[in-house]
Amino acid sequence: MSELILQAMLYTLTFFAVVTLIRLLIGPTASDRLVALNVLAAVSLALLILWGVSTKRTLYLDVALVYDIFGFLGFLAITRFLKKDKEES
Amino acid sequence: MMIVREILALLAFVIGTAFGLVGMVGLFRFKDPYSRLHAGSLCGTTAVFSYLIALLLLSPSVASTLRMIILIVFFLISAPTGSSIVARFIWESEDAERQRSSMNREDKSL
Amino acid sequence: MNSRRTWALIRFGLTTLFLFVVWILFSADAGFFSLLFGFFISLLSASLTYHIFLPEHEANLRFFIPRPFSLIRFFILMVAALYASSFQVVKAVITGNTNPRIVHFRTRLRSDLARTILANAITFTPGTMTLDLNDDHLTVHWLLCSTTHAKAAGEAIKTRLEHALGRTWL
C-alpha cells in the first residue's frame, strides 16, 4: 500500500515537473520563466524528499534541507543579474 | 495503526494532486505573469505541502520524521519568500516597461 | 552606557542560544565533543554577528521572542489560510473571472520580524501576493479584488493576521 502511494507520487511529481518545464521553455518573457522556475524548485524539493523516504536514507533529507534553506538565494541572484542586464541595455 | 496512517497519507496525496493539476492548468490558462504566479505558486505550494504531509505520515524512522518536521516548517517560510522575490521582479520589470513605452509616446508626440 | 552594555550582552546571549539550537538540530548528534565544538563555534559567530542578527534599535524583548501558544495558533491559522486561499484560486482558475489590482496599505506592527512574517503570511491569504515591504508600507497584488479604497483593502486583507501576529510578537 505505502509503496503504491510512493510510486504514484513519483509519477505525478514527474508529470508536474514536465509541465512546468514546458512553461519554462515556451514562456514568452523572463517573468514567465521565473514563475515556472519557482514552481519547479518546490517540485524538485518534493522529489528529493520522496526519494529519501522511499529508499529509507536520511542523507537525501539533509540535502533537501540545505536546498530548501538556500534555494531562494538563487532566485535573488538571478533577479539581480537580470535587472542589471536590463539597466545596461 | 499503519493502516490509519496510510489512509490519511492517501487522502493528503489525492488533495495535493487535485490542487497541483488545477495549478498546472492555471499556469497555461492565464495570460499575464501575475495571475500565472498566483496559480502556479500558490497551488504548487499547497500541492507540495500536502505531499510533504503524506510523506511525513509514511516516514520510516524517528530520525527522518524529525528532519521532515523541520523541513516542513522551513518550507512554509521559504516558499512565500521565493514567490515574493519573483513577484517583485515582475513588478519592477513591468514598471521599466511602462516607463519605456511612455517615453516612446512622448517621442512620437514630438 | 551601562544599560546599553547590558542590552548588548542580552542580544549576544540570545544569538548564541539560537545558533546552538540550530547546531543541535542540524548535526542531530548529542555526543559530548559535538556539543562542545558547536558551543564554541556558535560563541565565535555570535560575537562577530550579534549586532546584525538583532539590531540595537529593536529595544524590547517581545520584539523577537514569541509567545509559544500564540505561535502554534498562528501556525495552524496559516496552514488553514493556505488551503482556503488555494481553494479560492482553484475557483478563479475554473471560472476564469479575475479582477487583478495593486493596492497599498500600512501596518501597525512595530518589529521588523513581525512585519516580515506578515508580508510572508499575506502571500497565503486568498488571492494576494506581497510585492514590496518598505518600513510599514506594504504593496500587495490582489487577484480577486473587491474594493480599491486603501483602508478597506487593508482591513480586508490583513486584520485577522495582524491580530494573531500582534498577540505573538508585538
Coordinates of C-alpha atoms in Angstrom, one line a residue:
Chain A
M1 CA 0.0 0.0 0.0
S2 CA 2.6 2.6 1.0
E3 CA 4.9 1.5 -1.8
L4 CA 2.0 2.1 -4.2
I5 CA 1.4 5.6 -2.8
L6 CA 5.1 6.4 -3.1
Q7 CA 5.1 5.1 -6.7
A8 CA 2.0 7.2 -7.6
M9 CA 3.6 10.3 -6.0
L10 CA 6.7 9.8 -8.1
Y11 CA 4.7 9.7 -11.3
T12 CA 2.5 12.8 -10.5
L13 CA 5.6 14.8 -9.4
T14 CA 7.4 13.9 -12.6
F15 CA 4.3 15.0 -14.5
F16 CA 4.2 18.4 -12.7
A17 CA 8.0 18.8 -13.4
V18 CA 7.5 18.1 -17.1
V19 CA 4.5 20.6 -17.4
T20 CA 6.5 23.4 -15.6
L21 CA 9.5 22.6 -17.8
I22 CA 7.2 23.2 -20.9
R23 CA 6.2 26.6 -19.4
L24 CA 9.8 27.3 -18.7
L25 CA 10.8 26.6 -22.3
I26 CA 8.0 28.4 -24.1
G27 CA 7.4 31.3 -21.6
P28 CA 7.4 34.5 -23.7
T29 CA 9.0 36.8 -21.1
A30 CA 11.7 36.4 -18.4
S31 CA 8.9 36.8 -15.8
D32 CA 7.0 33.8 -17.0
R33 CA 10.2 31.7 -17.0
L34 CA 10.9 32.8 -13.4
V35 CA 7.4 31.8 -12.3
A36 CA 7.9 28.3 -13.8
L37 CA 11.3 28.0 -12.2
N38 CA 9.8 28.9 -8.8
V39 CA 7.3 26.1 -9.1
L40 CA 10.0 23.7 -10.4
A41 CA 12.1 24.4 -7.3
A42 CA 9.3 23.3 -5.0
V43 CA 8.6 20.2 -7.1
S44 CA 12.2 19.2 -7.1
L45 CA 12.4 19.6 -3.3
A46 CA 9.4 17.3 -3.0
L47 CA 11.1 14.8 -5.4
L48 CA 14.3 14.8 -3.2
I49 CA 12.3 14.2 0.0
L50 CA 10.2 11.4 -1.8
W51 CA 13.4 9.7 -2.8
G52 CA 14.8 10.0 0.7
V53 CA 11.7 8.4 2.2
S54 CA 11.3 5.6 -0.4
T55 CA 15.0 4.5 -0.1
K56 CA 14.8 5.0 3.7
R57 CA 18.0 7.0 3.8
T58 CA 18.2 10.3 5.7
L59 CA 21.1 11.6 3.6
Y60 CA 18.7 12.9 1.0
L61 CA 16.6 14.7 3.7
D62 CA 19.8 16.6 4.7
V63 CA 20.4 17.6 1.1
A64 CA 16.8 18.7 0.8
L65 CA 17.0 20.7 4.0
V66 CA 20.0 22.7 2.7
Y67 CA 18.3 23.1 -0.7
D68 CA 15.2 24.4 1.0
I69 CA 17.0 27.0 3.1
F70 CA 19.4 28.3 0.4
G71 CA 17.1 27.8 -2.6
F72 CA 15.7 31.3 -2.6
L73 CA 19.2 32.9 -2.6
G74 CA 19.4 31.5 -6.2
F75 CA 16.3 33.5 -7.1
L76 CA 17.8 36.6 -5.6
A77 CA 20.9 36.2 -7.7
I78 CA 19.0 35.6 -10.9
T79 CA 16.7 38.6 -10.4
R80 CA 19.7 40.8 -9.5
F81 CA 21.5 39.6 -12.7
L82 CA 18.5 40.2 -15.0
K83 CA 17.9 43.6 -13.5
K84 CA 21.5 44.7 -14.1
D85 CA 21.3 43.3 -17.6
K86 CA 18.2 45.3 -18.3
E87 CA 19.7 48.5 -16.9
E88 CA 22.8 48.2 -19.1
S89 CA 20.8 47.7 -22.4
Chain B
M1 CA -2.0 2.0 13.2
M2 CA -0.2 1.7 9.9
I3 CA -3.5 1.4 8.1
V4 CA -4.8 4.7 9.5
R5 CA -1.5 6.4 8.6
E6 CA -1.7 5.0 5.0
I7 CA -5.3 6.1 4.6
L8 CA -4.5 9.6 5.8
A9 CA -1.5 9.7 3.5
L10 CA -3.7 8.6 0.6
L11 CA -6.1 11.4 1.4
A12 CA -3.4 14.0 1.5
F13 CA -2.0 12.7 -1.7
V14 CA -5.3 13.0 -3.5
I15 CA -5.8 16.6 -2.2
G16 CA -2.3 17.5 -3.3
T17 CA -2.8 16.0 -6.7
A18 CA -6.0 17.9 -7.3
F19 CA -4.6 21.2 -6.3
G20 CA -1.4 20.6 -8.4
L21 CA -3.4 19.7 -11.5
V22 CA -5.5 22.9 -11.2
G23 CA -2.4 24.9 -10.7
M24 CA -0.8 23.5 -13.8
V25 CA -4.0 24.3 -15.8
G26 CA -3.8 27.9 -14.4
L27 CA -0.2 28.2 -15.4
F28 CA -1.3 27.8 -19.0
R29 CA -4.7 29.4 -18.9
F30 CA -4.0 32.8 -17.5
K31 CA -2.4 35.4 -19.7
D32 CA -0.4 37.8 -17.5
P33 CA 2.6 36.8 -15.3
Y34 CA 0.9 37.9 -12.0
S35 CA -2.0 35.5 -12.4
R36 CA 0.3 32.8 -13.5
L37 CA 2.3 33.4 -10.4
H38 CA -0.8 33.2 -8.3
A39 CA -2.0 29.9 -9.8
G40 CA 1.4 28.2 -10.1
S41 CA 3.0 29.3 -6.9
L42 CA 0.0 29.1 -4.6
C43 CA -1.4 25.8 -5.9
G44 CA 2.1 24.4 -6.3
T45 CA 2.9 25.3 -2.7
T46 CA -0.3 23.6 -1.5
A47 CA 0.3 20.5 -3.6
V48 CA 3.9 20.2 -2.3
F49 CA 2.8 20.8 1.3
S50 CA 0.2 18.1 1.0
Y51 CA 2.7 15.7 -0.4
L52 CA 5.1 16.5 2.5
I53 CA 2.3 15.8 5.0
A54 CA 1.7 12.4 3.2
L55 CA 5.5 11.6 3.3
L56 CA 5.6 12.6 6.9
L57 CA 2.9 10.1 7.7
L58 CA 4.8 7.4 5.7
S59 CA 8.2 8.2 7.1
P60 CA 10.1 5.0 8.2
S61 CA 12.1 6.1 11.3
V62 CA 12.1 8.7 14.0
A63 CA 15.2 10.4 12.7
S64 CA 13.6 11.1 9.3
T65 CA 10.3 12.2 11.0
L66 CA 12.2 14.9 12.9
R67 CA 14.0 16.1 9.8
M68 CA 10.7 16.2 7.9
I69 CA 9.1 18.4 10.6
I70 CA 12.0 20.9 10.4
L71 CA 11.7 20.7 6.6
I72 CA 8.0 21.4 6.6
V73 CA 8.5 24.5 8.8
F74 CA 11.3 25.8 6.7
F75 CA 9.2 25.1 3.5
L76 CA 6.4 27.3 4.9
I77 CA 8.9 30.1 5.4
S78 CA 10.9 29.8 2.2
A79 CA 8.1 29.2 -0.3
P80 CA 6.3 32.6 0.1
T81 CA 9.7 34.3 0.2
G82 CA 10.6 32.9 -3.2
S83 CA 7.3 33.9 -4.7
S84 CA 7.7 37.4 -3.2
I85 CA 11.1 37.7 -4.9
V86 CA 9.6 36.7 -8.2
A87 CA 6.6 39.0 -7.8
R88 CA 8.8 41.9 -7.0
F89 CA 10.9 41.2 -10.1
I90 CA 7.7 41.2 -12.3
W91 CA 6.6 44.4 -10.7
E92 CA 9.9 46.2 -11.4
S93 CA 10.2 44.9 -14.9
E94 CA 6.7 46.0 -15.7
D95 CA 7.5 49.4 -14.2
A96 CA 10.5 49.7 -16.5
E97 CA 8.4 48.5 -19.5
R98 CA 5.7 51.2 -18.7
Q99 CA 8.3 53.9 -18.4
R100 CA 9.9 52.9 -21.7
S101 CA 6.5 52.9 -23.5
S102 CA 5.6 56.3 -22.1
M103 CA 8.9 57.7 -23.3
N104 CA 8.2 56.3 -26.7
R105 CA 4.8 58.0 -26.7
E106 CA 6.5 61.3 -25.8
D107 CA 8.9 60.8 -28.7
K108 CA 6.1 60.3 -31.1
S109 CA 4.2 63.4 -29.9
L110 CA 7.3 65.4 -30.6
Chain C
M1 CA 26.0 53.4 28.9
N2 CA 25.5 50.7 31.4
S3 CA 22.1 49.8 30.1
R4 CA 23.4 49.7 26.6
R5 CA 26.1 47.2 27.6
T6 CA 23.5 45.0 29.4
W7 CA 21.3 45.1 26.3
A8 CA 24.3 44.1 24.1
L9 CA 25.1 41.2 26.5
I10 CA 21.4 40.0 26.3
R11 CA 21.5 40.2 22.5
F12 CA 24.8 38.3 22.4
G13 CA 23.4 35.6 24.7
L14 CA 20.2 35.2 22.6
T15 CA 22.2 34.9 19.4
T16 CA 24.5 32.2 20.9
L17 CA 21.5 30.3 22.2
F18 CA 19.8 30.4 18.8
L19 CA 22.9 29.3 16.9
F20 CA 23.5 26.5 19.4
V21 CA 19.9 25.2 19.0
V22 CA 20.3 25.3 15.2
W23 CA 23.6 23.4 15.5
I24 CA 21.9 20.7 17.6
L25 CA 19.0 20.4 15.2
F26 CA 21.2 20.2 12.1
S27 CA 24.0 17.9 13.4
A28 CA 21.5 15.6 15.1
D29 CA 24.3 14.4 17.4
A30 CA 24.3 14.7 21.2
G31 CA 27.8 13.5 21.8
F32 CA 30.0 15.5 24.2
F33 CA 32.6 16.6 21.7
S34 CA 30.0 17.6 19.2
L35 CA 28.2 19.8 21.8
L36 CA 31.4 21.4 22.9
F37 CA 32.5 22.2 19.4
G38 CA 29.1 23.6 18.5
F39 CA 29.1 25.8 21.6
F40 CA 32.4 27.3 20.8
I41 CA 31.6 27.8 17.1
S42 CA 28.3 29.5 18.0
L43 CA 30.1 31.7 20.6
L44 CA 32.6 32.8 17.9
S45 CA 30.0 33.5 15.2
A46 CA 27.7 35.2 17.7
S47 CA 30.5 37.6 18.8
L48 CA 31.0 38.5 15.2
T49 CA 27.4 38.9 14.1
Y50 CA 25.1 39.7 17.0
H51 CA 24.7 43.4 16.1
I52 CA 23.4 42.4 12.6
F53 CA 21.2 39.5 13.8
L54 CA 19.5 41.6 16.5
P55 CA 19.9 45.3 15.7
E56 CA 20.2 47.7 18.6
H57 CA 17.1 49.7 17.7
E58 CA 14.8 46.8 18.5
A59 CA 14.6 47.8 22.1
N60 CA 12.2 45.2 23.5
L61 CA 12.5 41.5 24.2
R62 CA 8.9 41.0 23.0
F63 CA 10.1 42.1 19.5
F64 CA 11.7 38.8 18.7
I65 CA 10.7 36.3 21.5
P66 CA 7.3 34.8 20.6
R67 CA 4.7 33.6 23.0
P68 CA 4.7 29.8 22.3
F69 CA 1.0 29.1 22.4
S70 CA 0.2 32.1 20.1
L71 CA 3.0 30.9 17.8
I72 CA 1.4 27.5 17.5
R73 CA -2.0 29.1 17.0
F74 CA -0.6 31.3 14.3
F75 CA 1.0 28.3 12.6
I76 CA -2.3 26.4 12.5
L77 CA -4.1 29.6 11.2
M78 CA -1.5 29.9 8.4
V79 CA -2.0 26.3 7.3
A80 CA -5.8 26.8 7.2
A81 CA -5.4 30.0 5.3
L82 CA -3.1 28.2 2.8
Y83 CA -5.8 25.7 1.9
A84 CA -8.6 28.3 1.9
S85 CA -6.7 30.6 -0.4
S86 CA -5.7 27.7 -2.7
F87 CA -9.4 26.8 -3.0
Q88 CA -10.2 30.4 -4.0
V89 CA -7.5 30.3 -6.7
V90 CA -8.9 27.0 -7.9
K91 CA -12.3 28.6 -8.3
A92 CA -10.7 31.5 -10.1
V93 CA -8.9 29.2 -12.5
I94 CA -12.1 27.2 -13.3
T95 CA -14.4 30.1 -13.8
G96 CA -11.8 32.3 -15.3
N97 CA -13.1 35.7 -13.9
T98 CA -10.4 37.6 -12.1
N99 CA -10.0 41.2 -11.1
P100 CA -6.3 41.9 -10.6
R101 CA -5.3 45.2 -9.0
I102 CA -2.4 46.6 -6.9
V103 CA -3.3 48.0 -3.5
H104 CA -1.2 49.9 -0.9
F105 CA -1.7 50.0 2.8
R106 CA 0.1 50.4 6.1
T107 CA 0.6 48.0 9.0
R108 CA 0.8 48.9 12.7
L109 CA 3.1 46.1 13.7
R110 CA 6.4 47.5 15.1
S111 CA 9.1 44.9 15.0
D112 CA 10.9 44.0 11.8
L113 CA 10.5 40.3 12.3
A114 CA 6.7 40.6 12.7
R115 CA 6.5 42.8 9.6
T116 CA 8.4 40.3 7.6
I117 CA 6.3 37.4 8.8
L118 CA 3.1 39.4 8.0
A119 CA 4.4 40.0 4.4
N120 CA 5.0 36.3 4.1
A121 CA 1.6 35.4 5.5
I122 CA -0.2 37.8 3.2
T123 CA 1.0 35.6 0.4
F124 CA -1.0 32.8 2.0
T125 CA -4.3 34.8 2.2
P126 CA -6.8 34.4 -0.6
G127 CA -5.5 35.7 -3.9
T128 CA -2.9 38.2 -2.6
M129 CA 0.8 38.4 -3.1
T130 CA 3.2 40.8 -1.4
L131 CA 5.3 42.9 -3.9
D132 CA 7.2 45.2 -1.6
L133 CA 7.7 46.0 2.1
N134 CA 9.1 49.4 2.9
D135 CA 9.2 50.2 6.6
D136 CA 5.5 49.9 7.4
H137 CA 4.2 50.4 3.9
L138 CA 3.1 47.3 2.0
T139 CA 2.4 46.9 -1.7
V140 CA 0.1 44.0 -2.5
H141 CA -1.1 42.5 -5.7
W142 CA -4.7 41.3 -5.2
L143 CA -6.1 38.8 -7.7
L144 CA -9.8 38.8 -6.7
C145 CA -10.1 42.5 -5.9
S146 CA -13.4 43.7 -4.5
T147 CA -12.5 47.3 -3.4
T148 CA -10.0 50.0 -4.4
H149 CA -10.1 52.0 -1.2
A150 CA -6.8 51.6 0.6
K151 CA -8.1 51.4 4.1
A152 CA -10.9 48.9 3.2
A153 CA -8.5 46.8 1.2
G154 CA -6.0 46.7 4.1
E155 CA -8.8 45.8 6.5
A156 CA -10.0 43.0 4.3
I157 CA -6.5 41.5 3.8
K158 CA -4.6 41.9 7.0
T159 CA -7.0 42.2 10.0
R160 CA -7.0 38.6 11.2
L161 CA -3.3 38.0 10.5
E162 CA -2.3 41.2 12.3
H163 CA -4.3 40.3 15.3
A164 CA -2.8 36.9 15.5
L165 CA 0.7 38.3 15.0
G166 CA 0.2 41.1 17.5
R167 CA -0.6 38.5 20.1
T168 CA 2.6 36.6 19.2
W169 CA 5.3 39.3 18.9
L170 CA 4.2 42.9 19.3

